[in-house]
Coordinates of N, CA and C and ligand atoms in Angstrom, one line a residue:
X94 N 12.7 -75.6 20.5 CA 13.2 -75.0 19.3 C 12.1 -74.7 18.3
X95 N 11.2 -75.7 18.1 CA 10.1 -75.4 17.1 C 9.2 -74.2 17.6
X96 N 9.2 -74.0 18.9 CA 8.4 -72.9 19.5 C 9.0 -71.5 19.2
X97 N 10.3 -71.4 19.3 CA 10.9 -70.1 19.1 C 10.7 -69.5 17.7
X98 N 10.5 -70.3 16.7 CA 10.3 -69.8 15.4 C 9.0 -69.0 15.2
X99 N 7.9 -69.7 15.6 CA 6.6 -69.0 15.5 C 6.6 -67.7 16.3
X100 N 7.2 -67.8 17.5 CA 7.1 -66.6 18.4 C 7.9 -65.4 17.7
X101 N 9.1 -65.8 17.2 CA 9.8 -64.7 16.5 C 9.1 -64.2 15.3
X102 N 8.5 -65.0 14.6 CA 7.7 -64.6 13.4 C 6.6 -63.7 13.8
X103 N 5.9 -64.1 14.9 CA 4.8 -63.3 15.3 C 5.2 -61.9 15.7
X104 N 6.4 -61.8 16.4 CA 6.9 -60.5 16.8 C 7.2 -59.7 15.6
X105 N 7.8 -60.4 14.6 CA 8.2 -59.6 13.4 C 6.9 -59.0 12.7
X106 N 5.9 -59.9 12.7 CA 4.7 -59.4 12.0 C 4.1 -58.2 12.8
X107 N 4.1 -58.3 14.1 CA 3.6 -57.3 14.9 C 4.3 -56.0 14.7
X108 N 5.6 -56.1 14.7 CA 6.5 -54.9 14.5 C 6.2 -54.3 13.1
X109 N 6.0 -55.1 12.1 CA 5.7 -54.6 10.8 C 4.4 -53.9 10.8
X110 N 3.4 -54.5 11.5 CA 2.1 -53.8 11.5 C 2.2 -52.5 12.2
X111 N 3.0 -52.4 13.2 CA 3.2 -51.1 13.9 C 3.8 -50.0 13.0
X112 N 4.8 -50.5 12.2 CA 5.4 -49.6 11.3 C 4.4 -49.1 10.3
X113 N 3.6 -50.0 9.8 CA 2.6 -49.6 8.8 C 1.6 -48.6 9.4
X114 N 1.2 -48.9 10.6 CA 0.3 -48.0 11.3 C 0.9 -46.6 11.4
X115 N 2.1 -46.6 11.8 CA 2.8 -45.3 12.0 C 2.9 -44.5 10.6
X116 N 3.2 -45.3 9.6 CA 3.3 -44.7 8.3 C 1.9 -44.1 7.8
X117 N 0.8 -44.8 8.1 CA -0.4 -44.3 7.7 C -0.8 -43.1 8.6
X118 N -0.4 -43.1 9.8 CA -0.6 -41.9 10.7 C 0.1 -40.7 10.1
X119 N 1.3 -40.9 9.7 CA 2.1 -39.8 9.1 C 1.4 -39.3 7.8
X120 N 0.9 -40.4 7.1 CA 0.1 -40.0 5.9 C -1.0 -39.1 6.2
X121 N -1.7 -39.4 7.3 CA -2.8 -38.6 7.7 C -2.4 -37.2 8.0
X122 N -1.3 -37.0 8.6 CA -0.8 -35.7 9.0 C -0.5 -34.9 7.7
X123 N 0.0 -35.6 6.7 CA 0.3 -34.9 5.4 C -1.0 -34.5 4.8
X124 N -2.0 -35.3 5.0 CA -3.3 -35.0 4.4 C -3.8 -33.7 5.0
X125 N -3.6 -33.5 6.3 CA -4.0 -32.3 7.0 C -3.1 -31.1 6.5
X126 N -1.9 -31.5 6.1 CA -1.1 -30.4 5.6 C -1.7 -29.8 4.3
X127 N -2.5 -30.6 3.6 CA -3.2 -30.1 2.5 C -4.2 -29.0 2.9
X128 N -4.7 -29.2 4.1 CA -5.6 -28.2 4.7 C -4.8 -26.9 4.9
X129 N -3.5 -27.1 5.1 CA -2.6 -26.0 5.4 C -2.6 -25.0 4.1
X130 N -2.9 -25.6 3.0 CA -3.0 -24.8 1.8 C -4.1 -23.8 1.9
X131 N -5.3 -24.3 2.4 CA -6.4 -23.4 2.5 C -6.1 -22.3 3.5
X132 N -5.3 -22.6 4.5 CA -4.9 -21.6 5.5 C -4.1 -20.6 4.8
X133 N -3.2 -21.0 3.9 CA -2.4 -20.0 3.1 C -3.3 -19.1 2.3
X134 N -4.4 -19.7 1.7 CA -5.3 -18.9 0.9 C -6.0 -17.9 1.8
X135 N -6.5 -18.3 2.9 CA -7.2 -17.3 3.8 C -6.2 -16.3 4.4
X136 N -4.9 -16.7 4.4 CA -3.9 -15.7 4.9 C -3.7 -14.6 3.8
X137 N -4.0 -15.0 2.6 CA -3.8 -14.0 1.5 C -4.9 -12.9 1.6
X138 N -6.1 -13.3 1.9 CA -7.2 -12.3 1.9 C -6.9 -11.2 3.0
X139 N -6.5 -11.6 4.2 CA -6.3 -10.6 5.2 C -5.1 -9.6 4.8
X140 N -4.1 -10.2 4.1 CA -3.0 -9.3 3.7 C -3.5 -8.3 2.7
X141 N -4.6 -8.7 1.9 CA -5.2 -7.7 0.9 C -5.8 -6.6 1.7
X142 N -6.7 -7.0 2.7 CA -7.4 -5.9 3.5 C -6.4 -5.2 4.4
X143 N -5.3 -5.9 4.7 CA -4.3 -5.2 5.5 C -3.6 -4.1 4.7
X144 N -3.8 -4.1 3.4 CA -3.2 -3.1 2.6 C -4.1 -1.9 2.5
X145 N -5.3 -1.9 3.1 CA -6.2 -0.7 3.0 C -5.9 0.2 4.2
X146 N -4.7 0.6 4.3 CA -4.4 1.6 5.4 C -3.5 2.7 4.8
X147 N -3.8 3.9 5.2 CA -2.9 5.0 4.8 C -2.4 5.6 6.1
X148 N -1.1 5.8 6.2 CA -0.5 6.4 7.4 C -0.1 7.8 7.0
X149 N -0.3 8.8 7.9 CA 0.1 10.1 7.6 C 1.4 10.4 8.5
X150 N 2.4 10.7 7.9 CA 3.7 11.0 8.6 C 4.3 12.2 8.0
X151 N 4.7 13.2 8.8 CA 5.5 14.3 8.3 C 4.8 15.0 7.1
X152 N 3.5 15.2 7.2 CA 2.8 15.9 6.1 C 2.8 15.1 4.8
X153 N 2.8 13.8 4.9 CA 2.8 13.0 3.7 C 1.8 11.8 3.9
X154 N 1.1 11.4 2.9 CA 0.3 10.2 2.9 C 1.2 9.1 2.5
X155 N 1.1 8.0 3.3 CA 2.0 6.8 2.9 C 1.1 5.6 2.9
X156 N 1.0 4.8 1.9 CA 1.6 5.2 0.6 C 0.8 6.3 -0.1
X157 N 1.4 7.0 -1.0 CA 0.7 8.1 -1.7 C -0.3 7.5 -2.7
X158 N 0.0 6.4 -3.2 CA -1.0 5.7 -4.1 C -1.4 4.4 -3.5
X159 N -2.7 4.2 -3.3 CA -3.2 3.0 -2.7 C -4.3 2.4 -3.6
X160 N -4.2 1.1 -3.8 CA -5.2 0.4 -4.6 C -6.0 -0.5 -3.8
X161 N -7.4 -0.3 -3.9 CA -8.3 -1.1 -3.0 C -9.4 -1.6 -3.9
X162 N -10.2 -2.5 -3.3 CA -11.4 -3.0 -3.9 C -12.5 -2.0 -3.8
X163 N -13.5 -2.1 -4.7 CA -14.7 -1.2 -4.6 C -15.3 -1.3 -3.2
X164 N -15.6 -0.2 -2.6 CA -16.3 -0.3 -1.3 C -15.5 -0.7 -0.1
X165 N -14.2 -0.8 -0.3 CA -13.3 -1.2 0.8 C -13.2 -0.2 1.9
X166 N -13.1 -0.7 3.1 CA -12.9 0.2 4.2 C -11.4 0.5 4.3
X167 N -11.1 1.8 4.3 CA -9.7 2.2 4.4 C -9.5 3.0 5.7
X168 N -8.5 2.5 6.4 CA -8.1 3.2 7.7 C -7.0 4.2 7.5
X169 N -7.2 5.3 8.0 CA -6.2 6.4 7.9 C -5.6 6.7 9.3
X170 N -4.4 6.5 9.5 CA -3.7 6.7 10.8 C -2.9 7.9 10.7
X171 N -3.1 8.8 11.6 CA -2.4 10.1 11.7 C -1.2 9.9 12.7
X172 N -0.1 9.7 12.2 CA 1.1 9.6 13.1 C 1.9 10.9 13.2
X173 N 1.2 11.9 12.7 CA 1.9 13.2 12.7 C 1.6 14.0 14.0
X174 N 2.1 15.2 14.1 CA 1.9 16.0 15.3 C 0.9 17.1 15.1
X175 N 0.2 17.0 14.0 CA -0.8 18.0 13.7 C -2.0 17.3 13.1
X176 N -3.2 18.0 13.1 CA -4.4 17.4 12.6 C -4.4 17.4 11.1
X177 N -4.9 16.3 10.5 CA -5.0 16.2 9.1 C -6.3 15.6 8.7
X178 N -6.6 15.7 7.4 CA -7.8 15.0 6.9 C -7.4 14.2 5.6
X179 N -8.1 13.2 5.2 CA -8.0 12.6 3.9 C -9.3 12.8 3.2
X180 N -9.3 13.7 2.2 CA -10.5 14.1 1.6 C -10.4 14.0 0.1
X181 N -11.4 13.4 -0.5 CA -11.4 13.3 -2.0 C -11.3 14.7 -2.6
X182 N -10.5 14.9 -3.6 CA -10.3 16.2 -4.2 C -11.5 16.7 -4.9
X183 N -12.2 15.8 -5.5 CA -13.5 16.2 -6.2 C -14.5 15.2 -6.1
X184 N -15.7 15.6 -6.1 CA -16.9 14.7 -6.1 C -17.3 14.3 -4.6
X185 N -16.4 14.7 -3.7 CA -16.7 14.4 -2.3 C -17.0 12.9 -2.0
X186 N -16.3 12.1 -2.8 CA -16.6 10.6 -2.6 C -16.3 10.1 -1.2
X187 N -15.3 10.7 -0.6 CA -14.9 10.2 0.7 C -14.2 11.3 1.5
X188 N -14.3 11.3 2.8 CA -13.7 12.3 3.6 C -13.6 11.8 5.1
X189 N -12.5 11.8 5.6 CA -12.3 11.3 7.0 C -12.7 12.4 8.0
X190 N -12.8 13.6 7.6 CA -12.9 14.7 8.5 C -11.6 14.9 9.3
X191 N -11.6 15.7 10.3 CA -10.3 16.0 11.0 C -9.9 14.7 11.8
X192 N -8.6 14.4 11.6 CA -8.0 13.3 12.4 C -7.0 13.9 13.3
X193 N -7.2 13.9 14.6 CA -6.2 14.4 15.5 C -4.9 13.6 15.5
X194 N -3.8 14.3 15.9 CA -2.6 13.6 16.0 C -2.7 12.3 16.9
X195 N -2.1 11.2 16.3 CA -2.2 9.9 17.1 C -3.5 9.2 16.9
X196 N -4.5 9.8 16.2 CA -5.8 9.1 16.1 C -5.9 8.5 14.7
X197 N -6.9 7.7 14.5 CA -7.2 7.2 13.1 C -8.6 7.3 12.8
X198 N -8.9 7.2 11.5 CA -10.3 7.3 11.0 C -10.5 6.3 9.9
X199 N -11.7 6.0 9.6 CA -12.0 5.1 8.5 C -12.9 5.7 7.5
X200 N -12.7 5.5 6.2 CA -13.7 5.9 5.2 C -13.9 4.7 4.3
X201 N -15.0 4.8 3.5 CA -15.3 3.7 2.6 C -15.0 4.1 1.2
X202 N -14.2 3.3 0.5 CA -13.8 3.6 -0.9 C -15.0 3.7 -1.8
X203 N -15.0 4.4 -2.9 CA -16.1 4.5 -3.8 C -16.4 3.1 -4.4
X204 N -17.6 2.8 -4.8 CA -18.0 1.5 -5.3 C -17.7 1.4 -6.8
X205 N -17.3 2.5 -7.4 CA -17.0 2.5 -8.8 C -15.5 2.5 -9.0
X206 N -15.0 1.7 -9.9 CA -13.5 1.7 -10.2 C -13.1 3.0 -10.8
X207 N -11.9 3.4 -10.5 CA -11.3 4.6 -11.0 C -10.2 5.1 -10.1
X208 N -9.6 6.2 -10.6 CA -8.6 6.9 -9.8 C -9.2 8.1 -9.0
X209 N -9.0 8.1 -7.7 CA -9.6 9.2 -6.9 C -8.5 10.0 -6.2
X210 N -8.1 11.1 -6.7 CA -7.1 11.9 -6.0 C -7.7 12.5 -4.7
X211 N -6.9 12.5 -3.7 CA -7.3 13.1 -2.5 C -6.3 14.0 -1.9
X212 N -6.7 14.8 -0.9 CA -5.8 15.8 -0.3 C -6.1 15.9 1.1
X213 N -5.4 16.8 1.8 CA -5.7 17.2 3.2 C -6.3 18.6 3.1
X214 N -7.5 18.8 3.6 CA -8.1 20.1 3.4 C -7.4 21.1 4.2
X215 N -6.7 20.7 5.2 CA -5.9 21.7 6.1 C -4.6 22.1 5.4
X216 N -4.0 21.1 4.7 CA -2.7 21.3 4.0 C -2.9 20.8 2.6
X217 N -3.4 21.6 1.7 CA -3.7 21.2 0.3 C -2.5 20.7 -0.4
X218 N -1.3 21.0 0.1 CA -0.1 20.5 -0.6 C 0.1 19.0 -0.4
X219 N -0.6 18.4 0.5 CA -0.6 17.0 0.8 C -1.5 16.3 -0.3
X220 N -1.0 15.4 -1.0 CA -1.7 14.8 -2.1 C -1.5 13.2 -2.1
X221 N -2.5 12.6 -2.6 CA -2.4 11.1 -2.7 C -3.5 10.7 -3.7
X222 N -3.4 9.4 -4.1 CA -4.4 8.9 -5.0 C -4.9 7.5 -4.6
X223 N -6.2 7.4 -4.6 CA -6.8 6.1 -4.3 C -7.3 5.5 -5.6
X224 N -6.8 4.3 -5.8 CA -7.3 3.6 -7.1 C -8.2 2.5 -6.7
X225 N -9.4 2.5 -7.3 CA -10.4 1.5 -7.0 C -10.4 0.6 -8.2
X226 N -10.2 -0.7 -8.0 CA -10.3 -1.6 -9.2 C -10.7 -3.0 -8.7
Ligands
LIG10 CU1 -2.9 18.0 6.8

């Protein structure tokens, strides 16, 4: 009888120690979850650069107005069935040259902040604005 008491107590203590160990393990995982915050931050930056794309559809630049950082690389995708360009209306700040149907081209945004209207040299009715800020 006197033996069973210490044994039971020892088991109880061991079980409690296990539970504490598990709790601290979970605590560790939560700490790594804090690292998940930095993952969220880095996910924000790609979405910014993901916004530096203009798609040409049905003789229209989409979006017609795009805001990018100075010197940003902008990708222009021609989803239309005819050749287009994306060319700065004045100053010649940027120009993709001819983009064949189904192809894409990249240009570098001006390094100075401002509004830069652009057009398609083949279809001058096509208009858009690049805002650098
Ligand atoms: Cu065009």
